[in-house]
mmCIF file of C-alpha atoms in Angstrom:
data_model
loop_
_atom_site.group_PDB
_atom_site.id
_atom_site.type_symbol
_atom_site.label_atom_id
_atom_site.label_comp_id
_atom_site.label_asym_id
_atom_site.label_seq_id
_atom_site.Cartn_x
_atom_site.Cartn_y
_atom_site.Cartn_z
ATOM 1 C CA UNK V 1 -48.631 -133.298 111.036
ATOM 2 C CA UNK V 2 -48.611 -129.544 110.273
ATOM 3 C CA UNK V 3 -50.295 -128.460 107.053
ATOM 4 C CA UNK V 4 -50.296 -124.907 105.741
ATOM 5 C CA UNK V 5 -49.063 -123.526 109.029
ATOM 6 C CA UNK V 6 -52.589 -124.163 110.383
ATOM 7 C CA UNK V 7 -54.228 -121.768 107.867
ATOM 8 C CA UNK V 8 -56.533 -123.545 105.392
ATOM 9 C CA UNK V 9 -55.897 -120.831 102.787
ATOM 10 C CA UNK V 10 -52.375 -122.214 102.458
ATOM 11 C CA UNK V 11 -53.042 -125.909 102.900
ATOM 12 C CA UNK V 12 -51.907 -128.662 100.509
ATOM 13 C CA UNK V 13 -55.149 -128.362 98.533
ATOM 14 C CA UNK V 14 -54.825 -124.613 97.875
ATOM 15 C CA UNK V 15 -54.640 -123.343 94.279
ATOM 16 C CA UNK V 16 -51.101 -124.083 93.034
ATOM 17 C CA UNK V 17 -51.648 -123.204 89.357
ATOM 18 C CA UNK V 18 -49.382 -120.143 89.582
ATOM 19 C CA UNK V 19 -46.893 -121.614 92.070
ATOM 20 C CA UNK V 20 -44.237 -123.657 90.226
ATOM 21 C CA UNK V 21 -41.384 -123.125 92.713
ATOM 22 C CA UNK V 22 -40.708 -125.645 95.482
ATOM 23 C CA UNK V 23 -38.379 -125.192 98.417
ATOM 24 C CA UNK V 24 -37.609 -128.549 100.022
ATOM 25 C CA UNK V 25 -35.962 -128.437 103.446
ATOM 26 C CA UNK V 26 -34.965 -131.605 105.301
ATOM 27 C CA UNK V 27 -36.115 -131.720 108.922
ATOM 28 C CA UNK V 28 -33.291 -131.605 111.508
ATOM 29 C CA UNK V 29 -31.162 -133.249 108.831
ATOM 30 C CA UNK V 30 -27.929 -134.178 110.620
ATOM 31 C CA UNK V 31 -29.792 -135.360 113.720
ATOM 32 C CA UNK V 32 -32.282 -137.303 111.590
ATOM 33 C CA UNK V 33 -29.497 -139.110 109.734
ATOM 34 C CA UNK V 34 -27.974 -140.090 113.083
ATOM 35 C CA UNK V 35 -31.325 -141.433 114.302
ATOM 36 C CA UNK V 36 -31.691 -143.392 111.071
ATOM 37 C CA UNK V 37 -28.297 -144.972 111.756
ATOM 38 C CA UNK V 38 -29.178 -145.631 115.398
ATOM 39 C CA UNK V 39 -32.910 -146.503 115.643
ATOM 40 C CA UNK V 40 -32.612 -146.837 119.417
ATOM 41 C CA UNK V 41 -32.321 -143.016 119.544
ATOM 42 C CA UNK V 42 -35.771 -142.484 118.025
ATOM 43 C CA UNK V 43 -37.901 -140.343 120.316
ATOM 44 C CA UNK V 44 -34.921 -139.145 122.338
ATOM 45 C CA UNK V 45 -33.377 -135.656 122.168
ATOM 46 C CA UNK V 46 -30.355 -135.818 119.842
ATOM 47 C CA UNK V 47 -27.856 -132.995 119.304
ATOM 48 C CA UNK V 48 -25.159 -133.021 116.612
ATOM 49 C CA UNK V 49 -22.223 -130.636 116.773
ATOM 50 C CA UNK V 50 -18.905 -129.958 118.388
ATOM 51 C CA UNK V 51 -18.776 -131.950 121.608
ATOM 52 C CA UNK V 52 -15.847 -130.063 123.158
ATOM 53 C CA UNK V 53 -16.097 -127.057 125.487
ATOM 54 C CA UNK V 54 -16.136 -124.683 122.512
ATOM 55 C CA UNK V 55 -18.395 -126.759 120.322
ATOM 56 C CA UNK V 56 -21.413 -125.353 118.503
ATOM 57 C CA UNK V 57 -24.697 -127.136 117.761
ATOM 58 C CA UNK V 58 -25.056 -128.043 114.077
ATOM 59 C CA UNK V 59 -28.429 -129.795 114.308
ATOM 60 C CA UNK V 60 -30.947 -130.683 117.010
ATOM 61 C CA UNK V 61 -33.823 -133.135 116.831
ATOM 62 C CA UNK V 62 -37.282 -131.769 117.523
ATOM 63 C CA UNK V 63 -37.255 -133.586 120.866
ATOM 64 C CA UNK V 64 -34.190 -131.504 121.810
ATOM 65 C CA UNK V 65 -35.731 -128.309 120.458
ATOM 66 C CA UNK V 66 -38.555 -128.613 122.976
ATOM 67 C CA UNK V 67 -35.933 -127.791 125.615
ATOM 68 C CA UNK V 68 -34.779 -124.687 123.741
ATOM 69 C CA UNK V 69 -31.794 -126.236 121.947
ATOM 70 C CA UNK V 70 -31.148 -124.557 118.577
ATOM 71 C CA UNK V 71 -28.592 -124.688 115.768
ATOM 72 C CA UNK V 72 -25.578 -122.354 116.200
ATOM 73 C CA UNK V 73 -26.017 -122.444 119.991
ATOM 74 C CA UNK V 74 -22.871 -123.193 122.037
ATOM 75 C CA UNK V 75 -22.914 -126.871 122.986
ATOM 76 C CA UNK V 76 -22.309 -126.006 126.635
ATOM 77 C CA UNK V 77 -25.519 -123.955 126.630
ATOM 78 C CA UNK V 78 -27.348 -126.863 124.975
ATOM 79 C CA UNK V 79 -26.076 -129.248 127.664
ATOM 80 C CA UNK V 80 -27.371 -126.902 130.359
ATOM 81 C CA UNK V 81 -30.806 -126.791 128.708
ATOM 82 C CA UNK V 82 -31.006 -130.498 127.910
ATOM 83 C CA UNK V 83 -28.419 -132.496 129.878
ATOM 84 C CA UNK V 84 -30.060 -135.849 129.102
ATOM 85 C CA UNK V 85 -29.779 -135.440 125.304
ATOM 86 C CA UNK V 86 -27.497 -137.654 123.228
ATOM 87 C CA UNK V 87 -24.602 -135.503 121.967
ATOM 88 C CA UNK V 88 -22.842 -136.703 118.800
ATOM 89 C CA UNK V 89 -19.979 -135.301 116.708
ATOM 90 C CA UNK V 90 -20.887 -134.625 113.061
ATOM 91 C CA UNK V 91 -20.192 -137.261 110.405
ATOM 92 C CA UNK V 92 -20.154 -135.333 107.127
ATOM 93 C CA UNK V 93 -19.454 -138.443 105.079
ATOM 94 C CA UNK V 94 -22.830 -139.843 106.112
ATOM 95 C CA UNK V 95 -24.632 -136.524 105.653
ATOM 96 C CA UNK V 96 -23.144 -136.006 102.198
ATOM 97 C CA UNK V 97 -24.212 -139.501 101.105
ATOM 98 C CA UNK V 98 -27.764 -138.911 102.382
ATOM 99 C CA UNK V 99 -27.844 -135.516 100.677
ATOM 100 C CA UNK V 100 -26.813 -136.999 97.327
ATOM 101 C CA UNK V 101 -29.599 -139.575 97.553
ATOM 102 C CA UNK V 102 -32.191 -136.915 98.380
ATOM 103 C CA UNK V 103 -31.001 -134.574 95.619
ATOM 104 C CA UNK V 104 -31.290 -137.437 93.136
ATOM 105 C CA UNK V 105 -34.961 -137.825 94.086
ATOM 106 C CA UNK V 106 -35.418 -134.139 93.252
ATOM 107 C CA UNK V 107 -33.615 -134.527 89.916
ATOM 108 C CA UNK V 108 -35.825 -137.480 89.017
ATOM 109 C CA UNK V 109 -38.638 -134.920 88.885
ATOM 110 C CA UNK V 110 -36.925 -131.945 87.222
ATOM 111 C CA UNK V 111 -33.425 -130.969 86.068
ATOM 112 C CA UNK V 112 -34.045 -127.498 87.521
ATOM 113 C CA UNK V 113 -32.718 -128.188 91.020
ATOM 114 C CA UNK V 114 -30.691 -125.552 92.894
ATOM 115 C CA UNK V 115 -29.117 -126.962 96.071
ATOM 116 C CA UNK V 116 -28.521 -124.361 98.768
ATOM 117 C CA UNK V 117 -26.757 -126.727 101.172
ATOM 118 C CA UNK V 118 -26.704 -130.413 102.016
ATOM 119 C CA UNK V 119 -30.266 -130.290 103.328
ATOM 120 C CA UNK V 120 -32.264 -127.873 101.176
ATOM 121 C CA UNK V 121 -32.909 -127.012 97.535
ATOM 122 C CA UNK V 122 -35.140 -125.043 95.206
ATOM 123 C CA UNK V 123 -36.962 -126.833 92.381
ATOM 124 C CA UNK V 124 -38.761 -125.346 89.381
ATOM 125 C CA UNK V 125 -41.429 -127.908 88.450
ATOM 126 C CA UNK V 126 -43.234 -125.901 85.761
ATOM 127 C CA UNK V 127 -42.015 -128.313 83.082
ATOM 128 C CA UNK V 128 -42.812 -131.435 85.129
ATOM 129 C CA UNK V 129 -46.575 -130.939 85.382
ATOM 130 C CA UNK V 130 -47.345 -133.079 82.341
ATOM 131 C CA UNK V 131 -45.559 -136.097 83.753
ATOM 132 C CA UNK V 132 -46.123 -135.732 87.464
ATOM 133 C CA UNK V 133 -49.122 -133.449 87.953
ATOM 134 C CA UNK V 134 -49.496 -130.047 89.630
ATOM 135 C CA UNK V 135 -46.819 -128.623 91.970
ATOM 136 C CA UNK V 136 -48.536 -129.660 95.218
ATOM 137 C CA UNK V 137 -48.879 -133.226 93.953
ATOM 138 C CA UNK V 138 -45.195 -133.232 92.986
ATOM 139 C CA UNK V 139 -44.336 -131.994 96.484
ATOM 140 C CA UNK V 140 -46.397 -134.830 97.989
ATOM 141 C CA UNK V 141 -44.633 -137.404 95.832
ATOM 142 C CA UNK V 142 -41.218 -136.060 96.772
ATOM 143 C CA UNK V 143 -42.058 -136.216 100.460
ATOM 144 C CA UNK V 144 -43.359 -139.766 100.115
ATOM 145 C CA UNK V 145 -40.237 -140.933 98.260
ATOM 146 C CA UNK V 146 -37.864 -139.291 100.736
ATOM 147 C CA UNK V 147 -39.707 -140.967 103.619
ATOM 148 C CA UNK V 148 -39.923 -144.383 101.940
ATOM 149 C CA UNK V 149 -36.444 -144.554 100.407
ATOM 150 C CA UNK V 150 -34.365 -142.549 102.890
ATOM 151 C CA UNK V 151 -36.377 -142.870 106.123
ATOM 152 C CA UNK V 152 -36.157 -139.107 106.519
ATOM 153 C CA UNK V 153 -38.741 -136.341 106.555
ATOM 154 C CA UNK V 154 -38.792 -133.022 104.759
ATOM 155 C CA UNK V 155 -40.975 -129.923 104.637
ATOM 156 C CA UNK V 156 -41.960 -128.256 101.361
ATOM 157 C CA UNK V 157 -43.076 -124.754 100.471
ATOM 158 C CA UNK V 158 -44.873 -124.321 97.112
ATOM 159 C CA UNK V 159 -45.098 -120.743 95.830
ATOM 160 C CA UNK V 160 -44.720 -118.411 92.842
ATOM 161 C CA UNK V 161 -41.215 -117.255 93.898
ATOM 162 C CA UNK V 162 -38.124 -118.584 95.658
ATOM 163 C CA UNK V 163 -38.409 -116.229 98.610
ATOM 164 C CA UNK V 164 -42.020 -117.129 99.375
ATOM 165 C CA UNK V 165 -41.394 -120.857 98.825
ATOM 166 C CA UNK V 166 -38.574 -120.773 101.389
ATOM 167 C CA UNK V 167 -40.790 -119.012 103.911
ATOM 168 C CA UNK V 168 -43.447 -121.603 103.173
ATOM 169 C CA UNK V 169 -41.220 -124.572 103.996
ATOM 170 C CA UNK V 170 -40.221 -122.894 107.263
ATOM 171 C CA UNK V 171 -43.876 -122.428 108.216
ATOM 172 C CA UNK V 172 -44.653 -126.046 107.271
ATOM 173 C CA UNK V 173 -42.070 -127.580 109.605
ATOM 174 C CA UNK V 174 -41.736 -130.224 110.708
ATOM 175 C CA UNK V 175 -42.793 -132.801 108.102
ATOM 176 C CA UNK V 176 -45.348 -130.595 106.370
ATOM 177 C CA UNK V 177 -46.476 -129.027 103.101
ATOM 178 C CA UNK V 178 -47.600 -125.442 102.538
ATOM 179 C CA UNK V 179 -48.954 -123.957 99.301
ATOM 180 C CA UNK V 180 -49.072 -120.191 98.702
ATOM 181 C CA UNK V 181 -51.442 -119.363 95.812
ATOM 182 C CA UNK V 182 -50.243 -116.619 93.462
ATOM 183 C CA UNK V 183 -53.186 -114.366 94.365
ATOM 184 C CA UNK V 184 -52.619 -114.786 98.116
ATOM 185 C CA UNK V 185 -48.910 -113.983 98.364
ATOM 186 C CA UNK V 186 -49.472 -110.702 100.217
ATOM 187 C CA UNK V 187 -52.043 -112.339 102.530
ATOM 188 C CA UNK V 188 -49.317 -114.842 103.447
ATOM 189 C CA UNK V 189 -46.417 -112.392 103.691
ATOM 190 C CA UNK V 190 -47.788 -109.299 105.388
ATOM 191 C CA UNK V 191 -48.668 -110.754 108.832
ATOM 192 C CA UNK V 192 -45.173 -112.261 109.214
ATOM 193 C CA UNK V 193 -42.566 -110.533 111.414
ATOM 194 C CA UNK V 194 -40.185 -108.221 109.598
ATOM 195 C CA UNK V 195 -37.294 -110.496 110.639
ATOM 196 C CA UNK V 196 -38.633 -113.156 108.247
ATOM 197 C CA UNK V 197 -37.437 -111.112 105.267
ATOM 198 C CA UNK V 198 -34.361 -112.414 103.498
ATOM 199 C CA UNK V 199 -31.397 -110.259 104.483
ATOM 200 C CA UNK V 200 -32.865 -108.936 107.739
ATOM 201 C CA UNK V 201 -30.710 -109.974 110.681
ATOM 202 C CA UNK V 202 -31.204 -109.210 114.350
ATOM 203 C CA UNK V 203 -29.608 -105.765 114.108
ATOM 204 C CA UNK V 204 -31.568 -104.739 111.002
ATOM 205 C CA UNK V 205 -34.798 -106.086 112.510
ATOM 206 C CA UNK V 206 -34.240 -103.984 115.633
ATOM 207 C CA UNK V 207 -33.636 -100.886 113.479
ATOM 208 C CA UNK V 208 -36.878 -101.483 111.610
ATOM 209 C CA UNK V 209 -38.850 -102.196 114.794
ATOM 210 C CA UNK V 210 -37.667 -98.872 116.263
ATOM 211 C CA UNK V 211 -39.366 -97.235 113.279
ATOM 212 C CA UNK V 212 -42.589 -99.063 114.109
ATOM 213 C CA UNK V 213 -42.117 -101.590 111.296
ATOM 214 C CA UNK V 214 -42.930 -104.837 113.087
ATOM 215 C CA UNK V 215 -44.424 -106.877 110.248
ATOM 216 C CA UNK V 216 -43.680 -107.314 106.566
ATOM 217 C CA UNK V 217 -46.961 -105.512 105.886
ATOM 218 C CA UNK V 218 -45.747 -102.521 107.914
ATOM 219 C CA UNK V 219 -42.593 -102.387 105.816
ATOM 220 C CA UNK V 220 -44.497 -102.688 102.530
ATOM 221 C CA UNK V 221 -46.625 -99.664 103.448
ATOM 222 C CA UNK V 222 -43.767 -97.570 104.880
ATOM 223 C CA UNK V 223 -42.639 -94.441 102.972
ATOM 224 C CA UNK V 224 -39.711 -95.458 100.796
ATOM 225 C CA UNK V 225 -37.697 -92.408 101.844
ATOM 226 C CA UNK V 226 -37.907 -93.417 105.511
ATOM 227 C CA UNK V 227 -36.789 -96.941 104.669
ATOM 228 C CA UNK V 228 -33.891 -95.697 102.566
ATOM 229 C CA UNK V 229 -32.707 -93.412 105.355
ATOM 230 C CA UNK V 230 -32.813 -96.285 107.860
ATOM 231 C CA UNK V 231 -31.061 -99.033 105.889
ATOM 232 C CA UNK V 232 -29.563 -97.433 102.769
ATOM 233 C CA UNK V 233 -30.616 -97.385 99.114
ATOM 234 C CA UNK V 234 -29.670 -100.942 98.137
ATOM 235 C CA UNK V 235 -31.218 -102.608 101.186
ATOM 236 C CA UNK V 236 -34.328 -100.434 101.013
ATOM 237 C CA UNK V 237 -34.957 -101.436 97.394
ATOM 238 C CA UNK V 238 -34.332 -105.118 98.151
ATOM 239 C CA UNK V 239 -36.615 -105.215 101.197
ATOM 240 C CA UNK V 240 -39.374 -103.208 99.550
ATOM 241 C CA UNK V 241 -39.468 -105.599 96.587
ATOM 242 C CA UNK V 242 -39.623 -108.678 98.834
ATOM 243 C CA UNK V 243 -42.258 -107.142 101.094
ATOM 244 C CA UNK V 244 -44.348 -106.488 97.983
ATOM 245 C CA UNK V 245 -44.068 -110.143 96.982
ATOM 246 C CA UNK V 246 -41.652 -109.553 94.098
ATOM 247 C CA UNK V 247 -38.614 -111.821 93.651
ATOM 248 C CA UNK V 248 -37.360 -112.136 90.049
ATOM 249 C CA UNK V 249 -34.704 -114.770 90.742
ATOM 250 C CA UNK V 250 -35.015 -118.024 88.839
ATOM 251 C CA UNK V 251 -33.964 -121.506 89.940
ATOM 252 C CA UNK V 252 -30.356 -121.902 88.814
ATOM 253 C CA UNK V 253 -29.109 -125.511 88.692
ATOM 254 C CA UNK V 254 -25.495 -124.471 88.231
ATOM 255 C CA UNK V 255 -24.187 -123.315 91.580
ATOM 256 C CA UNK V 256 -20.638 -122.052 91.200
ATOM 257 C CA UNK V 257 -18.576 -122.256 94.371
ATOM 258 C CA UNK V 258 -16.475 -119.164 94.986
ATOM 259 C CA UNK V 259 -14.226 -120.926 97.471
ATOM 260 C CA UNK V 260 -13.783 -124.139 99.425
ATOM 261 C CA UNK V 261 -12.380 -124.185 102.926
ATOM 262 C CA UNK V 262 -12.327 -125.730 106.378
ATOM 263 C CA UNK V 263 -11.580 -124.461 109.860
ATOM 264 C CA UNK V 264 -11.154 -125.848 113.348
ATOM 265 C CA UNK V 265 -11.626 -124.439 116.849
ATOM 266 C CA UNK V 266 -9.259 -125.814 119.466
ATOM 267 C CA UNK V 267 -10.704 -127.051 122.761
ATOM 268 C CA UNK V 268 -8.069 -124.969 124.544
ATOM 269 C CA UNK V 269 -6.130 -122.023 123.138
ATOM 270 C CA UNK V 270 -2.909 -123.227 121.521
ATOM 271 C CA UNK V 271 0.557 -121.651 121.499
ATOM 272 C CA UNK V 272 2.553 -124.680 120.311
ATOM 273 C CA UNK V 273 3.494 -124.135 116.631
ATOM 274 C CA UNK V 274 3.784 -127.905 116.130
ATOM 275 C CA UNK V 275 0.133 -128.382 117.061
ATOM 276 C CA UNK V 276 -0.920 -125.485 114.828
ATOM 277 C CA UNK V 277 1.163 -126.885 111.969
ATOM 278 C CA UNK V 278 -0.548 -130.261 112.309
ATOM 279 C CA UNK V 279 -3.963 -128.581 112.318
ATOM 280 C CA UNK V 280 -3.137 -126.656 109.140
ATOM 281 C CA UNK V 281 -1.875 -129.845 107.495
ATOM 282 C CA UNK V 282 -5.096 -131.692 108.341
ATOM 283 C CA UNK V 283 -7.245 -128.811 107.097
ATOM 284 C CA UNK V 284 -5.229 -128.534 103.869
ATOM 285 C CA UNK V 285 -5.711 -132.255 103.323
ATOM 286 C CA UNK V 286 -9.491 -131.849 103.709
ATOM 287 C CA UNK V 287 -9.631 -128.832 101.403
ATOM 288 C CA UNK V 288 -7.528 -130.546 98.730
ATOM 289 C CA UNK V 289 -9.767 -133.618 98.821
ATOM 290 C CA UNK V 290 -12.900 -131.474 98.475
ATOM 291 C CA UNK V 291 -11.423 -129.570 95.544
ATOM 292 C CA UNK V 292 -10.604 -132.806 93.737
ATOM 293 C CA UNK V 293 -14.065 -134.251 94.426
ATOM 294 C CA UNK V 294 -15.591 -131.075 92.989
ATOM 295 C CA UNK V 295 -13.263 -131.145 89.970
ATOM 296 C CA UNK V 296 -11.985 -127.673 90.817
ATOM 297 C CA UNK V 297 -8.671 -125.902 91.342
ATOM 298 C CA UNK V 298 -7.914 -122.490 92.844
ATOM 299 C CA UNK V 299 -5.162 -119.882 92.694
ATOM 300 C CA UNK V 300 -5.507 -118.106 96.026
ATOM 301 C CA UNK V 301 -4.837 -119.725 99.409
ATOM 302 C CA UNK V 302 -6.230 -117.898 102.438
ATOM 303 C CA UNK V 303 -5.354 -118.377 106.103
ATOM 304 C CA UNK V 304 -7.671 -117.450 108.960
ATOM 305 C CA UNK V 305 -6.387 -117.171 112.543
ATOM 306 C CA UNK V 306 -8.571 -116.256 115.506
ATOM 307 C CA UNK V 307 -6.656 -115.258 118.622
ATOM 308 C CA UNK V 308 -7.525 -115.802 122.257
ATOM 309 C CA UNK V 309 -9.123 -112.330 122.513
ATOM 310 C CA UNK V 310 -11.370 -113.186 119.513
ATOM 311 C CA UNK V 311 -9.494 -110.909 117.111
ATOM 312 C CA UNK V 312 -9.440 -112.537 113.680
ATOM 313 C CA UNK V 313 -6.550 -112.133 111.252
ATOM 314 C CA UNK V 314 -6.796 -113.121 107.574
ATOM 315 C CA UNK V 315 -3.909 -113.470 105.150
ATOM 316 C CA UNK V 316 -3.834 -114.742 101.556
ATOM 317 C CA UNK V 317 -1.382 -115.475 98.760
ATOM 318 C CA UNK V 318 -2.078 -115.950 95.041
ATOM 319 C CA UNK V 319 -0.151 -118.769 93.407
ATOM 320 C CA UNK V 320 1.381 -118.738 89.957
ATOM 321 C CA UNK V 321 -0.655 -121.797 88.955
ATOM 322 C CA UNK V 322 -4.037 -123.037 90.190
ATOM 323 C CA UNK V 323 -3.907 -126.117 92.414
ATOM 324 C CA UNK V 324 -5.951 -128.834 94.090
ATOM 325 C CA UNK V 325 -2.898 -130.373 95.771
ATOM 326 C CA UNK V 326 -3.093 -130.456 99.565
ATOM 327 C CA UNK V 327 0.680 -130.260 99.946
ATOM 328 C CA UNK V 328 0.844 -127.019 97.952
ATOM 329 C CA UNK V 329 -2.102 -125.608 99.894
ATOM 330 C CA UNK V 330 -0.440 -126.502 103.199
ATOM 331 C CA UNK V 331 2.972 -125.105 102.208
ATOM 332 C CA UNK V 332 1.317 -121.787 101.372
ATOM 333 C CA UNK V 333 -0.851 -121.702 104.505
ATOM 334 C CA UNK V 334 2.093 -122.546 106.745
ATOM 335 C CA UNK V 335 4.257 -119.877 105.092
ATOM 336 C CA UNK V 336 1.501 -117.337 105.748
ATOM 337 C CA UNK V 337 1.303 -118.427 109.378
ATOM 338 C CA UNK V 338 5.058 -118.263 109.999
ATOM 339 C CA UNK V 339 5.141 -114.712 108.614
ATOM 340 C CA UNK V 340 2.194 -113.790 110.829
ATOM 341 C CA UNK V 341 3.857 -115.399 113.885
ATOM 342 C CA UNK V 342 1.195 -114.328 116.421
ATOM 343 C CA UNK V 343 2.485 -113.651 119.909
ATOM 344 C CA UNK V 344 -0.822 -114.684 121.471
ATOM 345 C CA UNK V 345 -2.451 -118.070 121.814
ATOM 346 C CA UNK V 346 -4.615 -119.245 118.940
ATOM 347 C CA UNK V 347 -8.290 -120.184 119.293
ATOM 348 C CA UNK V 348 -9.105 -121.130 115.676
ATOM 349 C CA UNK V 349 -7.348 -121.687 112.367
ATOM 350 C CA UNK V 350 -8.832 -122.049 108.908
ATOM 351 C CA UNK V 351 -7.627 -122.721 105.374
ATOM 352 C CA UNK V 352 -9.493 -121.696 102.225
ATOM 353 C CA UNK V 353 -8.817 -121.864 98.491
ATOM 354 C CA UNK V 354 -10.405 -119.151 96.350
ATOM 355 C CA UNK V 355 -10.545 -118.143 92.704
ATOM 356 C CA UNK V 356 -11.923 -121.524 91.664
ATOM 357 C CA UNK V 357 -12.130 -122.911 88.135
ATOM 358 C CA UNK V 358 -12.797 -126.318 86.628
ATOM 359 C CA UNK V 359 -9.700 -128.507 86.563
ATOM 360 C CA UNK V 360 -10.271 -129.339 82.878
ATOM 361 C CA UNK V 361 -10.445 -125.622 82.063
ATOM 362 C CA UNK V 362 -7.122 -124.837 83.758
ATOM 363 C CA UNK V 363 -3.938 -126.049 82.063
ATOM 364 C CA UNK V 364 -1.236 -127.313 84.385
ATOM 365 C CA UNK V 365 2.160 -125.685 84.107
ATOM 366 C CA UNK V 366 4.896 -128.143 83.158
ATOM 367 C CA UNK V 367 8.141 -127.874 85.105
ATOM 368 C CA UNK V 368 11.384 -128.868 83.420
ATOM 369 C CA UNK V 369 12.977 -131.771 85.287
ATOM 370 C CA UNK V 370 9.934 -132.389 87.503
ATOM 371 C CA UNK V 371 9.332 -136.063 88.414
ATOM 372 C CA UNK V 372 6.739 -137.902 86.361
ATOM 373 C CA UNK V 373 4.806 -138.757 89.528
ATOM 374 C CA UNK V 374 4.396 -136.249 92.345
ATOM 375 C CA UNK V 375 2.081 -135.017 95.079
ATOM 376 C CA UNK V 376 -0.948 -134.804 92.773
ATOM 377 C CA UNK V 377 -0.697 -138.462 91.826
ATOM 378 C CA UNK V 378 -0.059 -139.511 95.426
ATOM 379 C CA UNK V 379 -3.108 -137.612 96.637
ATOM 380 C CA UNK V 380 -5.259 -139.027 93.817
ATOM 381 C CA UNK V 381 -4.234 -142.506 94.971
ATOM 382 C CA UNK V 382 -5.142 -141.529 98.543
ATOM 383 C CA UNK V 383 -8.562 -140.364 97.295
ATOM 384 C CA UNK V 384 -9.151 -143.757 95.685
ATOM 385 C CA UNK V 385 -8.191 -145.559 98.900
ATOM 386 C CA UNK V 386 -10.386 -143.242 100.978
ATOM 387 C CA UNK V 387 -13.354 -143.875 98.683
ATOM 388 C CA UNK V 388 -12.960 -147.602 99.301
ATOM 389 C CA UNK V 389 -11.935 -147.748 102.958
ATOM 390 C CA UNK V 390 -12.869 -144.331 104.393
ATOM 391 C CA UNK V 391 -10.903 -141.112 104.784
ATOM 392 C CA UNK V 392 -9.862 -141.982 108.356
ATOM 393 C CA UNK V 393 -7.583 -144.819 107.225
ATOM 394 C CA UNK V 394 -5.296 -142.647 105.130
ATOM 395 C CA UNK V 395 -3.711 -139.232 105.477
ATOM 396 C CA UNK V 396 -0.419 -137.395 105.918
ATOM 397 C CA UNK V 397 1.971 -139.470 108.018
ATOM 398 C CA UNK V 398 2.614 -136.607 110.422
ATOM 399 C CA UNK V 399 -1.053 -136.749 111.474
ATOM 400 C CA UNK V 400 -0.841 -140.353 112.621
ATOM 401 C CA UNK V 401 -0.234 -141.569 116.143
ATOM 402 C CA UNK V 402 -0.725 -138.189 117.799
ATOM 403 C CA UNK V 403 -3.263 -137.029 120.342
ATOM 404 C CA UNK V 404 -5.747 -134.678 118.695
ATOM 405 C CA UNK V 405 -6.932 -131.857 120.956
ATOM 406 C CA UNK V 406 -9.230 -130.298 118.404
ATOM 407 C CA UNK V 407 -13.003 -130.132 118.533
ATOM 408 C CA UNK V 408 -13.391 -131.266 114.927
ATOM 409 C CA UNK V 409 -13.120 -129.519 111.619
ATOM 410 C CA UNK V 410 -16.014 -127.594 110.146
ATOM 411 C CA UNK V 411 -16.422 -127.494 106.380
ATOM 412 C CA UNK V 412 -17.173 -123.923 105.366
ATOM 413 C CA UNK V 413 -18.574 -122.575 102.120
ATOM 414 C CA UNK V 414 -19.908 -119.060 101.622
#
């Protein structure tokens, strides 16, 4: 089991007195949840993602990763690398339930939990030391509880800042614990490749490498003027601060969503407006349900259409009143699509609601002569039925009894 990335200076027994920030990252989360559901898959390569010809890998077990399979890889490429793997479509209901259980374990330790996604979160445990001990001990307890109660593994980075803690959990994977002492942050950071810096993608990393900046240490020692000329003032300042071990961000438990959306890639490019209409209806239904679960409403509905030549067109419309009603979301999305009326086949469509606010903070406009019960009440009743019997048993009638040629919807949040 990896500890400290193999370096004893950053092992679980290193000095954690100045390192109150934890980054907990579940190991191969989606794939691990599937293995938990199907114990016969343990030890076998498991890949979760779109299973159609245009599918993308969402998660791969470590057995599959040995063959080069990685997240965000086209599923067809994964099948070529590891044809004997078990390929499964994602089940976000199961992953969300597992995520809630794991997040509750974190919140049992500290209220200062900042989820980044279903499978990772930052924790500030400075105030939990009295009850639960030093940060590394808290990290050990969390890992033990996750393993015992959820039959899942996680990796934890313990550090003085969020950025370093996140790097630590990455270096500890899989199923490990890494502690970065406050006085050894630069010893930990500077040997790492420059691409490990937050905000450095492949293109930026290549730009920096052309300047001879291969490691974070190289960047930290580079003349600031050269860095600014290469990547611009804002990026230069950001990267220089991180490379020097400075990250002033605090753990923020309140994560405010800017938008909620979903999109789907068709297995084959589609020209039939009936099929596209059904896809938009299904996506609107998903988005409406997510808004209601989150207790949020939004005023702007956005449509995303990707054409067969990979050109992407976005259109949006701001409503007079905020909504969480799938029917209103769909009516707006479909109106945007009919105005767009693309002459080419469509590869992908997406629906998103933006400008979010809490439903209790947003008064609903009363309409003279409107029925006492309408779409909102009908969809709330559908939510209650879905919570009891599953979302698959209820939905818009026009989605029933038809052959679905889509790869599967992908929930998207920025």
